[in-house]
XYZ file of C-alpha atoms in Angstrom:
658
model
C 30.151 7.464 4.201
C 28.641 7.633 0.734
C 25.086 7.493 -0.487
C 23.167 7.497 -3.732
C 21.250 10.681 -4.407
C 18.881 12.006 -7.042
C 20.675 14.300 -9.540
C 19.406 17.881 -9.506
C 17.092 19.004 -12.291
C 18.568 21.185 -15.013
C 16.676 24.526 -14.960
C 17.807 25.334 -18.497
C 16.317 22.155 -19.983
C 13.386 22.744 -22.390
C 9.934 22.004 -21.030
C 8.520 18.670 -22.254
C 5.607 18.568 -24.662
C 3.050 16.109 -25.943
C 3.211 12.595 -24.525
C 6.159 13.432 -22.290
C 4.280 16.365 -20.768
C 1.278 14.101 -20.121
C 3.543 11.495 -18.541
C 5.213 14.107 -16.331
C 1.811 15.413 -15.250
C 0.548 11.934 -14.393
C 3.707 10.974 -12.504
C 4.010 14.216 -10.557
C 4.903 13.247 -6.986
C 6.573 9.986 -8.018
C 9.745 11.058 -6.228
C 7.866 10.517 -2.974
C 9.187 6.978 -2.594
C 7.956 6.672 0.982
C 4.319 7.203 0.017
C 3.852 9.990 2.549
C 1.570 12.080 0.371
C -2.089 12.564 1.256
C -3.329 13.864 -2.069
C -2.267 15.037 -5.504
C 0.650 17.407 -5.622
C 2.127 16.529 -2.251
C 5.824 15.817 -2.793
C 6.746 14.780 0.714
C 5.343 14.831 4.190
C 7.308 17.944 5.027
C 5.711 19.835 2.148
C 2.108 18.919 2.949
C 0.150 21.763 4.527
C -1.071 20.768 7.986
C -4.492 21.570 9.400
C -6.224 21.818 12.755
C -7.726 18.599 14.056
C -11.296 19.875 13.692
C -10.705 20.688 10.027
C -9.381 17.185 9.376
C -12.368 15.856 11.333
C -14.537 17.386 8.632
C -12.543 15.537 5.964
C -13.144 12.201 7.640
C -16.600 13.423 8.641
C -17.830 13.621 5.057
C -17.663 9.817 5.223
C -18.735 9.323 8.829
C -21.455 11.986 9.106
C -22.829 11.306 5.640
C -24.127 7.935 6.881
C -26.910 9.953 8.527
C -28.330 10.115 5.015
C -29.239 6.422 5.158
C -28.458 5.007 8.635
C -31.823 5.855 10.334
C -33.718 4.235 7.460
C -31.490 1.137 7.614
C -32.117 0.882 11.376
C -35.891 1.230 10.952
C -35.972 -1.318 8.138
C -33.827 -3.827 10.063
C -35.257 -3.443 13.559
C -38.671 -1.832 13.107
C -40.071 -0.313 16.283
C -37.058 -1.450 18.266
C -34.573 0.526 16.124
C -33.887 3.155 18.861
C -32.749 0.378 21.214
C -30.675 -1.263 18.456
C -29.146 2.128 17.696
C -28.335 2.542 21.392
C -26.371 -0.735 21.185
C -24.536 0.721 18.177
C -23.702 3.872 20.139
C -22.417 1.841 23.110
C -20.178 -0.186 20.796
C -19.013 3.073 19.196
C -18.124 4.895 22.421
C -16.900 1.963 24.517
C -15.490 -0.212 21.734
C -14.416 1.422 18.496
C -13.359 4.736 20.045
C -10.892 3.316 22.634
C -9.468 0.949 19.999
C -8.756 3.666 17.461
C -7.461 6.123 20.053
C -4.810 3.494 20.763
C -4.236 2.846 17.044
C -3.621 6.581 16.585
C -0.903 6.441 19.232
C 0.877 3.410 17.814
C 0.457 4.015 14.074
C 0.725 7.770 13.714
C 1.816 7.833 10.067
C -1.663 6.910 8.901
C -1.094 3.205 8.201
C -3.679 2.215 10.801
C -3.969 -1.240 12.307
C -2.512 -2.819 9.154
C 0.952 -1.540 10.049
C 0.593 -2.773 13.630
C -0.226 -6.288 12.460
C 2.503 -6.166 9.806
C 5.087 -5.713 12.547
C 3.781 -8.812 14.330
C 3.982 -11.083 11.263
C 7.364 -10.969 9.507
C 8.430 -12.181 6.057
C 6.078 -13.612 3.433
C 3.364 -14.504 5.931
C 3.147 -10.888 7.031
C 3.124 -9.622 3.436
C 0.265 -11.933 2.432
C -1.683 -10.994 5.557
C -1.254 -7.314 4.729
C -2.458 -7.974 1.174
C -5.605 -9.609 2.565
C -6.246 -6.638 4.860
C -5.587 -4.266 1.965
C -8.243 -6.199 0.061
C -10.762 -5.514 2.807
C -9.598 -1.881 3.023
C -10.054 -1.546 -0.738
C -13.540 -3.042 -0.352
C -14.365 -0.557 2.397
C -13.018 2.533 0.633
C -14.111 1.650 -2.905
C -17.640 0.752 -1.823
C -17.717 3.949 0.252
C -17.148 5.869 -2.974
C -19.654 3.979 -5.094
C -22.345 3.517 -2.422
C -22.211 7.178 -1.353
C -22.386 8.357 -4.956
C -25.296 5.991 -5.613
C -27.122 7.257 -2.520
C -26.505 10.845 -3.615
C -28.067 9.901 -6.936
C -31.102 8.475 -5.129
C -31.552 11.796 -3.301
C -31.360 13.642 -6.619
C -33.958 11.453 -8.329
C -36.388 11.345 -5.390
C -36.487 15.102 -4.838
C -40.009 16.296 -5.750
C -38.682 19.289 -7.696
C -36.595 17.137 -10.021
C -38.057 16.200 -13.392
C -39.319 12.654 -13.765
C -37.059 12.272 -16.789
C -34.245 11.309 -14.400
C -36.097 8.233 -13.195
C -34.108 5.118 -14.052
C -30.933 7.116 -14.771
C -29.168 6.066 -11.559
C -26.113 4.595 -13.284
C -25.269 7.579 -15.553
C -25.731 10.066 -12.713
C -23.589 7.987 -10.338
C -20.852 7.652 -12.972
C -20.933 11.427 -13.446
C -20.517 11.987 -9.688
C -17.580 9.570 -9.547
C -15.942 11.275 -12.537
C -16.428 14.650 -10.860
C -14.757 13.338 -7.704
C -11.826 12.059 -9.770
C -11.533 15.477 -11.427
C -11.122 17.074 -7.981
C -8.214 14.776 -7.173
C -6.611 15.147 -10.595
C -6.798 18.908 -10.309
C -5.342 18.948 -6.810
C -6.344 18.257 -3.246
C -5.169 21.403 -1.508
C -8.625 22.886 -1.002
C -10.397 19.603 -0.254
C -10.301 20.087 3.511
C -11.751 23.585 3.196
C -14.551 22.190 1.024
C -15.123 19.427 3.589
C -15.365 21.988 6.419
C -18.087 23.924 4.566
C -20.030 20.785 3.623
C -19.891 19.227 7.096
C -20.775 22.499 8.892
C -23.770 23.060 6.593
C -24.923 19.449 6.747
C -24.706 19.180 10.543
C -26.468 22.529 10.982
C -29.327 21.403 8.742
C -29.523 18.090 10.608
C -29.778 19.962 13.903
C -32.775 21.847 12.497
C -34.380 18.634 11.223
C -33.788 16.693 14.465
C -34.969 19.518 16.732
C -38.079 20.006 14.596
C -38.721 16.265 14.609
C -38.347 16.069 18.396
C -40.788 18.959 18.734
C -43.264 17.082 16.531
C -42.794 13.924 18.609
C -43.483 15.620 21.920
C -46.425 17.617 20.593
C -48.028 14.492 19.143
C -48.177 12.043 22.057
C -50.472 9.832 20.022
C -47.604 9.024 17.655
C -45.396 8.106 20.609
C -48.189 5.969 21.998
C -48.599 4.136 18.715
C -44.873 3.452 18.619
C -44.842 2.222 22.207
C -47.794 -0.032 21.549
C -46.056 -1.497 18.496
C -42.924 -2.048 20.561
C -44.851 -3.697 23.398
C -46.843 -5.878 21.064
C -43.862 -7.193 19.156
C -41.486 -7.438 22.154
C -43.515 -7.567 25.342
C -40.631 -8.916 27.427
C -37.893 -6.280 27.941
C -35.213 -8.973 27.899
C -36.470 -10.203 24.530
C -36.335 -6.653 23.238
C -32.721 -6.282 24.351
C -31.831 -9.661 22.856
C -33.427 -8.717 19.545
C -31.543 -5.394 19.544
C -28.276 -7.269 20.007
C -29.158 -9.637 17.179
C -29.942 -6.891 14.664
C -26.965 -4.743 15.682
C -24.686 -6.186 12.947
C -27.111 -4.834 10.332
C -26.439 -1.332 11.673
C -22.658 -1.650 11.411
C -22.475 0.956 8.640
C -22.713 3.534 11.416
C -19.125 2.639 12.395
C -17.623 3.564 9.057
C -15.591 6.651 9.930
C -12.896 5.381 12.289
C -10.531 3.744 9.798
C -10.643 6.865 7.634
C -9.970 8.974 10.720
C -6.586 7.365 11.369
C -5.784 7.107 7.648
C -5.758 10.898 7.234
C -4.085 11.747 10.567
C -0.794 12.878 8.913
C -2.823 15.900 7.762
C -3.191 17.073 11.372
C -0.973 19.911 12.580
C 0.999 18.890 15.645
C 3.041 20.815 18.205
C 6.198 22.706 17.161
C 8.308 20.324 19.244
C 6.851 17.211 17.590
C 9.209 14.791 15.880
C 8.294 12.262 13.205
C 9.040 9.421 15.626
C 7.074 10.994 18.476
C 4.396 13.403 17.144
C 2.634 14.006 20.461
C 0.575 16.913 19.135
C -0.615 14.999 16.079
C -1.651 12.035 18.212
C -3.542 14.261 20.659
C -5.265 16.022 17.768
C -6.297 12.706 16.226
C -7.736 11.515 19.511
C -9.742 14.733 19.822
C -10.934 14.189 16.251
C -12.071 10.627 16.922
C -13.762 11.477 20.218
C -15.570 14.566 18.943
C -16.778 12.832 15.777
C -18.002 9.809 17.766
C -19.935 11.962 20.275
C -21.541 14.074 17.539
C -22.494 11.035 15.486
C -23.821 9.134 18.505
C -26.079 12.050 19.448
C -27.525 12.273 15.959
C -27.959 8.502 15.675
C -29.962 8.182 18.898
C -32.228 11.168 18.258
C -32.793 10.453 14.560
C -33.541 6.748 15.098
C -36.205 7.712 17.639
C -37.894 10.479 15.649
C -37.884 8.630 12.331
C -39.450 5.426 13.687
C -42.107 7.420 15.571
C -43.057 9.884 12.811
C -42.635 7.886 9.611
C -45.071 5.090 8.646
C -43.348 1.697 8.518
C -44.254 1.074 4.872
C -42.297 4.150 3.783
C -39.044 2.456 4.840
C -39.624 -0.438 2.469
C -37.970 -0.538 -0.979
C -39.751 1.979 -3.162
C -41.000 3.958 -0.164
C -40.351 7.686 0.183
C -38.184 7.180 3.303
C -36.153 4.255 2.013
C -32.519 5.299 2.392
C -33.505 8.930 3.169
C -35.470 9.040 6.433
C -34.235 12.463 7.614
C -34.795 13.918 4.155
C -38.375 12.629 4.353
C -38.876 14.456 7.672
C -37.282 17.627 6.275
C -39.797 17.708 3.412
C -42.710 16.661 5.635
C -42.298 19.201 8.448
C -40.164 22.014 7.008
C -41.532 22.277 3.488
C -40.299 21.526 -0.006
C -37.946 24.517 -0.028
C -36.028 23.542 3.099
C -36.302 19.893 2.142
C -34.660 20.629 -1.210
C -31.847 22.554 0.518
C -31.404 19.562 2.822
C -31.346 17.244 -0.203
C -28.683 19.371 -1.877
C -26.493 19.321 1.246
C -27.015 15.560 1.571
C -26.158 15.007 -2.078
C -23.032 17.124 -1.722
C -21.749 15.395 1.419
C -22.556 11.927 0.096
C -20.717 12.735 -3.120
C -17.751 14.149 -1.213
C -17.739 11.186 1.182
C -15.798 9.484 -1.594
C -13.056 12.073 -1.072
C -12.095 10.723 2.345
C -12.260 7.180 0.952
C -10.070 8.144 -1.993
C -7.629 9.848 0.391
C -7.515 6.649 2.444
C -6.699 4.559 -0.631
C -4.049 7.033 -1.764
C -2.520 6.836 1.696
C -2.472 3.041 1.996
C -1.539 1.775 -1.478
C 1.717 3.767 -1.936
C 2.831 2.802 1.569
C 2.711 -0.932 0.965
C 2.491 -2.288 -2.581
C 5.431 -0.439 -4.218
C 7.566 -1.117 -1.141
C 6.785 -4.814 -1.506
C 7.559 -4.681 -5.239
C 3.925 -5.660 -5.735
C 2.883 -2.687 -7.838
C 4.498 -0.786 -10.707
C 6.720 2.120 -9.825
C 4.057 4.603 -10.955
C 1.808 3.410 -8.099
C 3.669 5.907 -5.892
C 2.227 8.741 -7.962
C -1.266 9.886 -7.097
C -2.863 10.727 -10.422
C -2.501 7.290 -12.057
C -3.961 5.739 -8.907
C -6.899 8.150 -9.052
C -7.623 7.009 -12.607
C -7.329 3.327 -11.644
C -9.625 3.692 -8.620
C -12.135 5.685 -10.661
C -12.294 3.008 -13.357
C -12.840 0.356 -10.663
C -15.611 2.549 -9.233
C -17.210 2.739 -12.678
C -17.116 -1.061 -12.933
C -18.653 -1.560 -9.469
C -21.404 0.961 -10.226
C -22.233 -0.797 -13.495
C -22.199 -4.284 -11.941
C -24.481 -3.254 -9.056
C -26.654 -0.973 -11.160
C -25.947 1.887 -8.714
C -28.063 0.101 -6.098
C -27.361 1.223 -2.526
C -28.836 -1.843 -0.813
C -26.895 -4.258 -3.043
C -23.595 -2.682 -1.983
C -24.395 -2.455 1.727
C -23.183 -5.983 2.530
C -19.755 -5.431 1.001
C -19.474 -2.045 2.700
C -20.303 -3.476 6.127
C -17.945 -6.429 5.613
C -15.007 -4.170 4.771
C -15.706 -1.861 7.710
C -16.130 -4.674 10.229
C -13.057 -6.661 9.166
C -10.860 -3.571 9.473
C -12.327 -2.730 12.878
C -11.830 -6.335 13.986
C -8.208 -6.233 12.840
C -7.742 -2.985 14.778
C -9.223 -4.532 17.934
C -6.997 -7.602 17.581
C -3.933 -5.416 16.931
C -4.386 -3.286 20.051
C -5.133 -6.409 22.121
C -1.853 -7.979 21.025
C -0.059 -4.672 21.600
C -1.403 -4.405 25.150
C -0.463 -8.023 25.827
C 3.057 -7.487 24.522
C 3.444 -4.532 26.899
C 2.070 -6.578 29.829
C -0.919 -4.244 30.272
C -3.279 -6.876 31.638
C -6.401 -4.729 32.174
C -6.148 -3.217 28.701
C -5.540 -6.682 27.253
C -8.767 -7.999 28.776
C -10.738 -4.902 27.776
C -9.526 -4.847 24.184
C -9.952 -8.613 24.015
C -13.649 -8.269 24.884
C -14.036 -5.573 22.214
C -12.289 -7.834 19.700
C -14.731 -10.651 20.512
C -17.677 -8.278 19.953
C -16.333 -7.239 16.553
C -15.535 -10.833 15.589
C -19.102 -11.819 16.454
C -20.504 -8.866 14.514
C -18.348 -9.655 11.484
C -19.327 -13.336 11.453
C -23.034 -12.548 11.781
C -22.817 -9.964 9.016
C -21.050 -12.437 6.718
C -23.659 -15.138 7.425
C -26.595 -12.801 6.843
C -25.091 -10.984 3.864
C -22.627 -13.404 2.229
C -22.405 -11.248 -0.896
C -20.173 -8.911 1.126
C -17.447 -11.496 1.691
C -17.739 -12.583 -1.943
C -17.081 -9.051 -3.137
C -14.239 -8.667 -0.643
C -12.804 -11.993 -1.846
C -12.746 -10.646 -5.401
C -10.792 -7.596 -4.220
C -8.429 -9.767 -2.179
C -7.824 -12.236 -5.002
C -7.274 -9.400 -7.455
C -4.778 -7.655 -5.191
C -2.850 -10.863 -4.421
C -2.673 -12.044 -8.052
C -1.730 -8.636 -9.438
C 0.763 -8.091 -6.623
C 2.542 -11.411 -7.150
C 2.660 -10.909 -10.930
C 4.077 -7.438 -10.381
C 6.649 -8.832 -7.952
C 7.752 -11.407 -10.540
C 7.864 -8.808 -13.314
C 9.965 -6.457 -11.187
C 12.322 -9.190 -9.967
C 15.175 -7.958 -12.150
C 15.010 -4.343 -10.964
C 17.471 -2.751 -8.567
C 15.873 -2.902 -5.131
C 18.109 -0.459 -3.293
C 16.704 2.963 -2.486
C 20.109 4.027 -1.143
C 23.567 2.480 -0.790
C 25.977 3.463 1.975
C 29.676 2.522 2.096
C 31.368 2.909 5.446
C 34.895 4.290 5.763
C 36.522 0.882 6.054
C 34.849 -0.294 2.841
C 36.091 2.819 1.053
C 39.573 2.267 2.477
C 39.685 -1.253 0.998
C 39.007 0.123 -2.487
C 41.267 3.150 -2.200
C 44.323 0.898 -2.540
C 43.429 0.220 -6.203
C 44.548 3.246 -8.204
C 43.770 2.036 -11.700
C 42.620 -1.036 -13.556
C 39.664 -3.240 -12.670
C 38.492 -3.737 -9.126
C 38.272 -7.500 -8.504
C 35.466 -8.636 -6.196
C 34.729 -12.284 -5.363
C 31.199 -13.287 -4.416
C 31.162 -15.417 -1.294
C 28.402 -17.147 0.658
C 28.360 -15.925 4.278
C 27.512 -19.445 5.478
C 31.161 -20.562 5.187
C 33.280 -18.195 7.266
C 36.396 -20.262 8.002
C 39.859 -19.247 6.830
C 39.952 -22.363 4.639
C 36.706 -21.355 2.885
C 38.075 -17.921 1.949
C 41.414 -19.417 0.832
C 39.691 -22.035 -1.358
C 37.417 -19.420 -2.919
C 40.336 -17.129 -3.770
C 42.401 -20.029 -5.141
C 39.489 -21.187 -7.304
C 38.968 -17.669 -8.707
C 42.680 -17.381 -9.534
C 42.715 -20.767 -11.300
C 39.409 -20.551 -13.157
C 39.220 -16.848 -13.955
C 42.989 -16.346 -14.469
C 43.387 -13.686 -11.812
C 46.967 -12.789 -10.930
C 48.462 -15.092 -8.324
C 49.143 -12.171 -5.985
C 45.641 -10.725 -6.475
C 44.405 -8.907 -3.362
C 40.724 -9.363 -4.138
C 37.789 -8.168 -2.118
C 35.104 -10.578 -1.000
C 31.447 -9.507 -1.187
C 28.979 -11.223 1.136
C 25.204 -10.666 1.045
C 23.285 -11.692 4.153
C 19.613 -12.292 3.360
C 17.449 -11.091 6.247
C 13.923 -11.029 4.835
C 13.511 -12.148 1.240
C 9.962 -10.806 1.133
C 11.244 -7.214 1.345
C 11.727 -5.307 -1.875
C 12.798 -1.695 -1.487
C 15.526 -1.286 1.082
C 18.556 0.767 2.035
C 21.883 -1.059 1.796
C 24.659 -0.454 4.303
C 27.986 -1.916 3.081
C 30.425 -2.577 5.922
C 34.111 -3.260 5.482
C 35.414 -6.036 7.756
C 38.591 -8.093 7.982
C 38.269 -11.802 8.658
C 41.228 -14.224 8.752
C 43.299 -11.563 7.011
C 40.875 -11.267 4.074
C 39.106 -8.016 3.202
C 35.336 -8.387 3.028
C 32.451 -6.144 2.021
C 29.457 -7.243 4.091
C 25.905 -6.110 3.296
C 22.421 -7.118 4.396
C 19.767 -7.306 1.670
C 16.552 -9.089 0.697
C 17.800 -10.616 -2.573
C 21.374 -11.634 -3.338
C 21.698 -10.834 -7.096
C 19.914 -7.467 -6.941
C 21.887 -6.443 -3.867
C 25.181 -7.353 -5.548
C 24.209 -5.369 -8.656
C 23.299 -2.284 -6.604
C 26.595 -2.431 -4.707
C 28.639 -2.860 -7.902
C 27.004 0.119 -9.610
C 27.507 2.250 -6.547
C 31.187 1.257 -6.287
C 31.620 2.180 -9.962
C 30.060 5.607 -9.404
C 32.001 6.333 -6.213
C 35.473 5.110 -7.196
C 35.446 5.628 -10.952
C 36.835 2.093 -11.299
C 35.082 -0.726 -13.135
C 34.181 -3.568 -10.741
C 34.634 -7.154 -11.885
C 32.610 -9.699 -9.910
C 33.632 -13.403 -9.872
C 31.132 -16.240 -9.293
C 30.961 -19.989 -9.340
C 28.139 -21.671 -11.223
C 25.198 -22.572 -8.990
C 24.485 -26.282 -8.652
C 20.948 -27.655 -8.939
C 17.885 -27.592 -11.172
C 17.506 -24.223 -12.974
C 13.732 -24.107 -12.414
C 14.115 -24.752 -8.689
C 16.872 -22.152 -8.527
C 14.592 -19.628 -10.258
C 11.842 -20.254 -7.692
C 14.396 -19.923 -4.895
C 15.411 -16.571 -6.351
C 11.811 -15.325 -6.564
C 10.787 -16.349 -3.047
C 13.993 -16.859 -1.045
C 16.288 -14.268 -2.628
C 18.901 -16.839 -3.649
C 19.153 -19.384 -6.497
C 20.841 -18.578 -9.824
C 23.079 -15.799 -8.533
C 25.493 -15.205 -11.419
C 23.131 -15.032 -14.453
C 20.496 -13.087 -12.515
C 23.091 -10.560 -11.331
C 24.166 -10.087 -14.931
C 20.535 -9.604 -16.046
C 19.860 -7.045 -13.299
C 22.972 -5.122 -14.358
C 21.903 -5.315 -18.007
C 18.517 -3.779 -17.276
C 19.970 -1.144 -14.957
C 22.820 -0.094 -17.268
C 22.041 -0.358 -21.025
C 25.531 0.842 -22.024
C 27.700 -2.276 -22.004
C 30.888 -0.225 -21.731
C 29.707 1.198 -18.417
C 28.340 -2.038 -17.035
C 30.245 -3.917 -14.286
C 31.680 -7.213 -15.523
C 30.355 -10.593 -14.402
C 32.722 -13.600 -14.544
C 31.527 -17.159 -13.912
C 33.704 -20.233 -13.617
């Protein structure tokens, strides 16, 4: 058995300088062709330092827990006096809906691909690829808006702090751009200490929130008049309890931002340290750790959501939640300043600013986990998209553009954020429902089906009420699809094989040729009769002037899935009707032939000569067949692939057409 391998680096080679040094720095980690890295500098999954589940919970928690900075204010603004009941609906959906769904996703997609990978396996070929691109568009919407919205909200906390100079008023965009650039600098420098930073930020932020919530509860119970006023407002606006429950269900979709941490939680699960006996195919410890992460985070967040929604709506005047009010987007910060003083309130603001800023870190990690796993493998991104640092720069520039277009406005980005979150959660619910059905788990199928219906309803309502979200997501989706297809076309003439294996029989066929060219005849595997092989050999002898007694090899490429791009090739030697045949499965015929020829040249030291017949039909139609079906103009495309792969014509396998 043979295989292609990467040549070892020469330790005596001089270190690159100038542009080459910059290129090497940007493309560090590019050798990680499987996209298993979780941050800059990670070469492969085996080399990534693993962490305890609670530490990784803090990494995903900077996204999830940071929503406390604005979620209570959003609930009060959307539901008014009934916001505690609406928040209770959110908590029920969290604990009985999202949590069971993502615990199952963690078990079935443990490499961090999430529900996207589960659905990809259900939809093969081009349909599956396009569906994945659409979901990646929503994921990009979710993660990118997480970065920009969190940075914009951090900016709002900076500007609204009473100790900050009024000169910062109206400077939301520059400050937000600075925070995004600072986040990019962290990733460009390296991501090794990010989890430790997240642990400190989350521990400090949650501790301060405990102080604020406990103090607020004390104020509530020592001021029964405030509770009475709230109860009177609730009774006046919703005298019938059933109407109150119905209204809470109706406004629930507006509170969907409180579900934002689950997709990130499974995206970063490869960071979790498993058991010593774990294998990559069955990482029991990693899965258990991820489930503990999801459960613990959901319980903590649910507790804070219920208590904060109650205290904020009771203690804060309703007008303060309106745009321009002191509690708009920062209800808990308002309470911290009101009841614990400017000093503590400023410390709380600083912790909120820090965690909101760093919430973009978990979103960036999610993007860096998803993009290299899919787009380069589909041929729908340049090769450098496997490296982290260029992606960080691309995502940062997109974040700059979003911030500028939305003027760093938190409310304007909320619709897109909620749309991305809800579509991904809906896809996860659908994926686990289909998984349970496939495994004949009827009770789980019904349960997950009900959850899927709830998320579908929530997504539809959110899109109807805030259509700007789906418009923004559509821009991301269209951009990803167009760029991906253009990249696929541009990379059509590249070698697709990540590795080539020749079995012993294939090597034995070629070992009989001691010197001179190695003649190989391309043959379509659709015609497998003895007469077909005899006619093909006779035609090659007559047209290409091969010796009459030529013992040529036949090469057959079986196209399995033409939508695949990167793939390993296994060449099998078989004998059929007395003819020697090299049989290989691949996504595209010309590129597969070129990869096999180059590998044969390197293994045997002999120059392969490949013999084709001209392809019949319209050249334009044949080109389209090549791009989308992996067939078409075989001979000229094979020659072009070889030309790009091997610039030296004297070392390039020969292509003969007759």
